GROMACS .gro file of C-alpha atoms in nm:
model
  194
    1MET     CA    1  -4.711 -10.361  -6.079
    2THR     CA    2  -5.048 -10.428  -5.949
    3MET     CA    3  -5.217 -10.230  -5.697
    4ARG     CA    4  -5.166 -10.501  -5.428
    5GLY     CA    5  -4.785 -10.508  -5.506
    6LEU     CA    6  -4.796 -10.134  -5.456
    7ILE     CA    7  -4.962 -10.148  -5.112
    8ILE     CA    8  -4.725 -10.408  -5.012
    9LEU     CA    9  -4.440 -10.214  -5.127
   10ALA     CA   10  -4.568  -9.902  -4.937
   11GLY     CA   11  -4.623 -10.109  -4.614
   12PHE     CA   12  -4.256 -10.243  -4.615
   13LEU     CA   13  -4.122  -9.877  -4.691
   14ALA     CA   14  -4.334  -9.752  -4.380
   15LEU     CA   15  -4.239 -10.061  -4.170
   16SER     CA   16  -3.855 -10.010  -4.264
   17ALA     CA   17  -3.896  -9.635  -4.176
   18CYS     CA   18  -4.028  -9.734  -3.841
   19VAL     CA   19  -3.776  -9.981  -3.769
   20GLU     CA   20  -3.474  -9.727  -3.851
   21THR     CA   21  -3.644  -9.475  -3.629
   22GLN     CA   22  -3.679  -9.716  -3.338
   23ALA     CA   23  -3.317  -9.828  -3.383
   24ASP     CA   24  -3.193  -9.448  -3.396
   25ASP     CA   25  -3.388  -9.390  -3.079
   26LEU     CA   26  -3.205  -9.687  -2.914
   27LEU     CA   27  -2.868  -9.537  -3.005
   28ASP     CA   28  -2.949  -9.184  -2.895
   29PRO     CA   29  -2.929  -9.085  -2.507
   30LEU     CA   30  -3.239  -9.061  -2.342
   31PRO     CA   31  -3.419  -8.745  -2.319
   32GLN     CA   32  -3.377  -8.552  -1.977
   33GLU     CA   33  -3.754  -8.653  -1.877
   34LEU     CA   34  -3.675  -9.012  -1.950
   35GLU     CA   35  -3.385  -9.096  -1.769
   36ILE     CA   36  -3.357  -9.387  -1.555
   37ALA     CA   37  -3.273  -9.322  -1.175
   38ALA     CA   38  -3.004  -9.522  -1.006
   39PRO     CA   39  -3.117  -9.799  -0.754
   40ALA     CA   40  -3.198  -9.706  -0.422
   41GLY     CA   41  -2.895  -9.675  -0.183
   42THR     CA   42  -2.645  -9.589  -0.468
   43VAL     CA   43  -2.430  -9.303  -0.344
   44VAL     CA   44  -2.424  -9.021  -0.608
   45LEU     CA   45  -2.095  -8.811  -0.586
   46GLN     CA   46  -2.154  -8.450  -0.719
   47ASP     CA   47  -1.866  -8.239  -0.582
   48GLY     CA   48  -1.659  -8.529  -0.438
   49VAL     CA   49  -1.611  -8.604  -0.061
   50ASP     CA   50  -1.345  -8.422   0.141
   51GLN     CA   51  -1.112  -8.705   0.232
   52LEU     CA   52  -0.958  -8.533   0.504
   53LEU     CA   53  -1.310  -8.498   0.669
   54VAL     CA   54  -1.369  -8.853   0.601
   55GLY     CA   55  -1.039  -8.960   0.766
   56ASP     CA   56  -1.101  -8.728   1.085
   57ARG     CA   57  -1.433  -8.903   1.133
   58LEU     CA   58  -1.269  -9.252   1.092
   59MET     CA   59  -1.010  -9.131   1.346
   60ASP     CA   60  -1.279  -9.044   1.589
   61ALA     CA   61  -1.453  -9.393   1.537
   62GLY     CA   62  -1.113  -9.555   1.598
   63GLN     CA   63  -1.065  -9.686   1.245
   64HIS     CA   64  -0.718  -9.578   1.208
   65ASP     CA   65  -0.616  -9.798   0.924
   66LEU     CA   66  -0.926  -9.670   0.718
   67ALA     CA   67  -0.845  -9.321   0.829
   68LEU     CA   68  -0.501  -9.363   0.693
   69ARG     CA   69  -0.629  -9.468   0.359
   70ALA     CA   70  -0.872  -9.167   0.334
   71TYR     CA   71  -0.574  -8.936   0.424
   72TYR     CA   72  -0.358  -9.084   0.141
   73ARG     CA   73  -0.657  -9.026  -0.105
   74ALA     CA   74  -0.664  -8.690   0.027
   75ALA     CA   75  -0.296  -8.652  -0.070
   76ALA     CA   76  -0.367  -8.780  -0.417
   77GLU     CA   77  -0.652  -8.526  -0.473
   78GLN     CA   78  -0.505  -8.212  -0.328
   79GLY     CA   79  -0.136  -8.272  -0.285
   80LEU     CA   80   0.104  -8.304   0.024
   81ASP     CA   81   0.077  -8.001   0.235
   82ALA     CA   82   0.123  -7.961   0.607
   83GLY     CA   83  -0.234  -8.036   0.682
   84VAL     CA   84  -0.235  -8.376   0.498
   85LEU     CA   85   0.094  -8.482   0.624
   86THR     CA   86  -0.003  -8.408   0.985
   87ALA     CA   87  -0.332  -8.608   0.918
   88ILE     CA   88  -0.116  -8.899   0.795
   89GLY     CA   89   0.128  -8.862   1.083
   90SER     CA   90  -0.173  -8.860   1.320
   91ALA     CA   91  -0.318  -9.186   1.202
   92ASN     CA   92   0.041  -9.354   1.189
   93LEU     CA   93   0.103  -9.232   1.557
   94ALA     CA   94  -0.243  -9.397   1.638
   95LEU     CA   95  -0.134  -9.713   1.472
   96GLY     CA   96   0.201  -9.704   1.685
   97ARG     CA   97   0.406  -9.633   1.411
   98ILE     CA   98   0.590  -9.365   1.598
   99GLY     CA   99   0.917  -9.299   1.380
  100GLN     CA  100   0.710  -9.276   1.071
  101ALA     CA  101   0.461  -9.024   1.251
  102GLU     CA  102   0.766  -8.825   1.377
  103ASP     CA  103   0.910  -8.803   1.017
  104GLN     CA  104   0.581  -8.705   0.879
  105PHE     CA  105   0.528  -8.441   1.130
  106ARG     CA  106   0.893  -8.300   1.072
  107ARG     CA  107   0.815  -8.291   0.707
  108ALA     CA  108   0.472  -8.086   0.767
  109ILE     CA  109   0.678  -7.830   0.978
  110GLU     CA  110   0.950  -7.799   0.699
  111LEU     CA  111   0.662  -7.716   0.453
  112ASP     CA  112   0.486  -7.482   0.717
  113ASP     CA  113   0.678  -7.397   1.022
  114ARG     CA  114   0.371  -7.202   1.165
  115TYR     CA  115   0.143  -7.489   1.141
  116VAL     CA  116   0.052  -7.564   1.525
  117PRO     CA  117  -0.091  -7.901   1.461
  118ALA     CA  118   0.217  -8.042   1.337
  119TRP     CA  119   0.424  -7.903   1.608
  120ASN     CA  120   0.182  -8.041   1.885
  121ASN     CA  121   0.195  -8.365   1.717
  122LEU     CA  122   0.548  -8.396   1.676
  123GLY     CA  123   0.585  -8.319   2.071
  124VAL     CA  124   0.328  -8.610   2.148
  125ALA     CA  125   0.546  -8.844   1.900
  126LEU     CA  126   0.859  -8.740   2.098
  127MET     CA  127   0.692  -8.810   2.446
  128GLU     CA  128   0.579  -9.153   2.324
  129GLN     CA  129   0.973  -9.218   2.248
  130GLY     CA  130   1.083  -9.087   2.596
  131GLU     CA  131   1.244  -8.756   2.428
  132TYR     CA  132   1.102  -8.546   2.707
  133GLY     CA  133   1.357  -8.246   2.659
  134GLU     CA  134   1.309  -8.219   2.296
  135ALA     CA  135   0.918  -8.272   2.355
  136ARG     CA  136   0.931  -7.996   2.593
  137ARG     CA  137   1.083  -7.755   2.335
  138VAL     CA  138   0.846  -7.861   2.064
  139PHE     CA  139   0.550  -7.799   2.293
  140GLU     CA  140   0.685  -7.451   2.374
  141SER     CA  141   0.697  -7.362   1.999
  142ALA     CA  142   0.331  -7.488   1.924
  143PHE     CA  143   0.223  -7.294   2.257
  144SER     CA  144   0.397  -6.973   2.144
  145LEU     CA  145   0.269  -7.015   1.796
  146ASP     CA  146  -0.070  -7.074   1.911
  147SER     CA  147  -0.049  -6.782   2.161
  148GLY     CA  148  -0.142  -6.988   2.442
  149SER     CA  149  -0.510  -7.026   2.352
  150SER     CA  150  -0.502  -7.427   2.326
  151ASP     CA  151  -0.567  -7.587   2.666
  152ALA     CA  152  -0.437  -7.920   2.499
  153ILE     CA  153  -0.124  -7.782   2.402
  154ARG     CA  154  -0.070  -7.628   2.741
  155ASP     CA  155  -0.137  -7.967   2.910
  156ASN     CA  156   0.106  -8.132   2.679
  157LEU     CA  157   0.373  -7.892   2.772
  158ARG     CA  158   0.287  -7.956   3.141
  159ARG     CA  159   0.324  -8.318   3.091
  160ALA     CA  160   0.663  -8.284   2.910
  161ILE     CA  161   0.770  -8.060   3.197
  162ALA     CA  162   0.650  -8.293   3.482
  163ARG     CA  163   0.809  -8.606   3.283
  164MET     CA  164   1.169  -8.404   3.260
  165ASP     CA  165   1.135  -8.345   3.635
  166GLU     CA  166   1.059  -8.709   3.720
  167THR     CA  167   1.333  -8.828   3.511
  168VAL     CA  168   1.614  -8.590   3.650
  169TYR     CA  169   1.481  -8.601   4.026
  170THR     CA  170   1.361  -8.958   4.073
  171GLY     CA  171   1.638  -9.137   3.880
  172ALA     CA  172   1.372  -9.281   3.634
  173ASN     CA  173   1.655  -9.287   3.367
  174ASN     CA  174   1.869  -9.492   3.614
  175GLN     CA  175   1.845  -9.818   3.404
  176ASP     CA  176   2.197  -9.944   3.491
  177GLY     CA  177   2.119 -10.066   3.859
  178LEU     CA  178   2.333  -9.815   4.018
  179GLY     CA  179   2.215  -9.615   4.328
  180LEU     CA  180   2.367  -9.354   4.562
  181LEU     CA  181   2.501  -9.429   4.890
  182ARG     CA  182   2.560  -9.143   5.144
  183ARG     CA  183   2.887  -9.160   5.312
  184GLY     CA  184   2.918  -8.848   5.568
  185GLY     CA  185   3.037  -8.514   5.483
  186GLY     CA  186   2.816  -8.484   5.157
  187VAL     CA  187   3.017  -8.742   4.990
  188PHE     CA  188   2.806  -8.987   4.769
  189GLU     CA  189   2.924  -9.317   4.634
  190LEU     CA  190   2.769  -9.527   4.362
  191ARG     CA  191   2.664  -9.851   4.470
  192PRO     CA  192   2.491 -10.137   4.271
  193ASP     CA  193   2.134 -10.211   4.362
  194PRO     CA  194   2.058 -10.567   4.487
   0.00000   0.00000   0.00000
């Protein structure tokens, strides 16, 4: 082999070594100092976002459907406890799904019978359904568990008592069209309203 052939062979060997090194560098992960940053505006999740907090903020913003989704994600991440069930029930209550909300509040109370928000929200669901007597008992339970420190529960209890009084004394439950007619001597007769 001539000198020129040896030089060409050495050049090819050097070139192939460089190509292999570059190919290996492409397959290896980038060194820390050369990592490429994410595009601007990309959200980087490090520890995860508390979906209960996200749901609470969405509820405050009036986005009840989105809040319900966030609460379901919280249930998937941390399981169904009294707090998550109460949050899901609150979103359903805000969406007008009162029966579903009531069931979820009752399940939350079964899991933790000392969880005050579940008791209070169950009372609200019962009030929405016109169940003032049971709502009063539920608010009384919430009030006693809370040691009377919540103004909201106290106000809800007052409303339930007032609604019961209205229903009993004003005849608000009188839906069959019957009225009372006083006849003398303390005798009353039922008569149909015109």
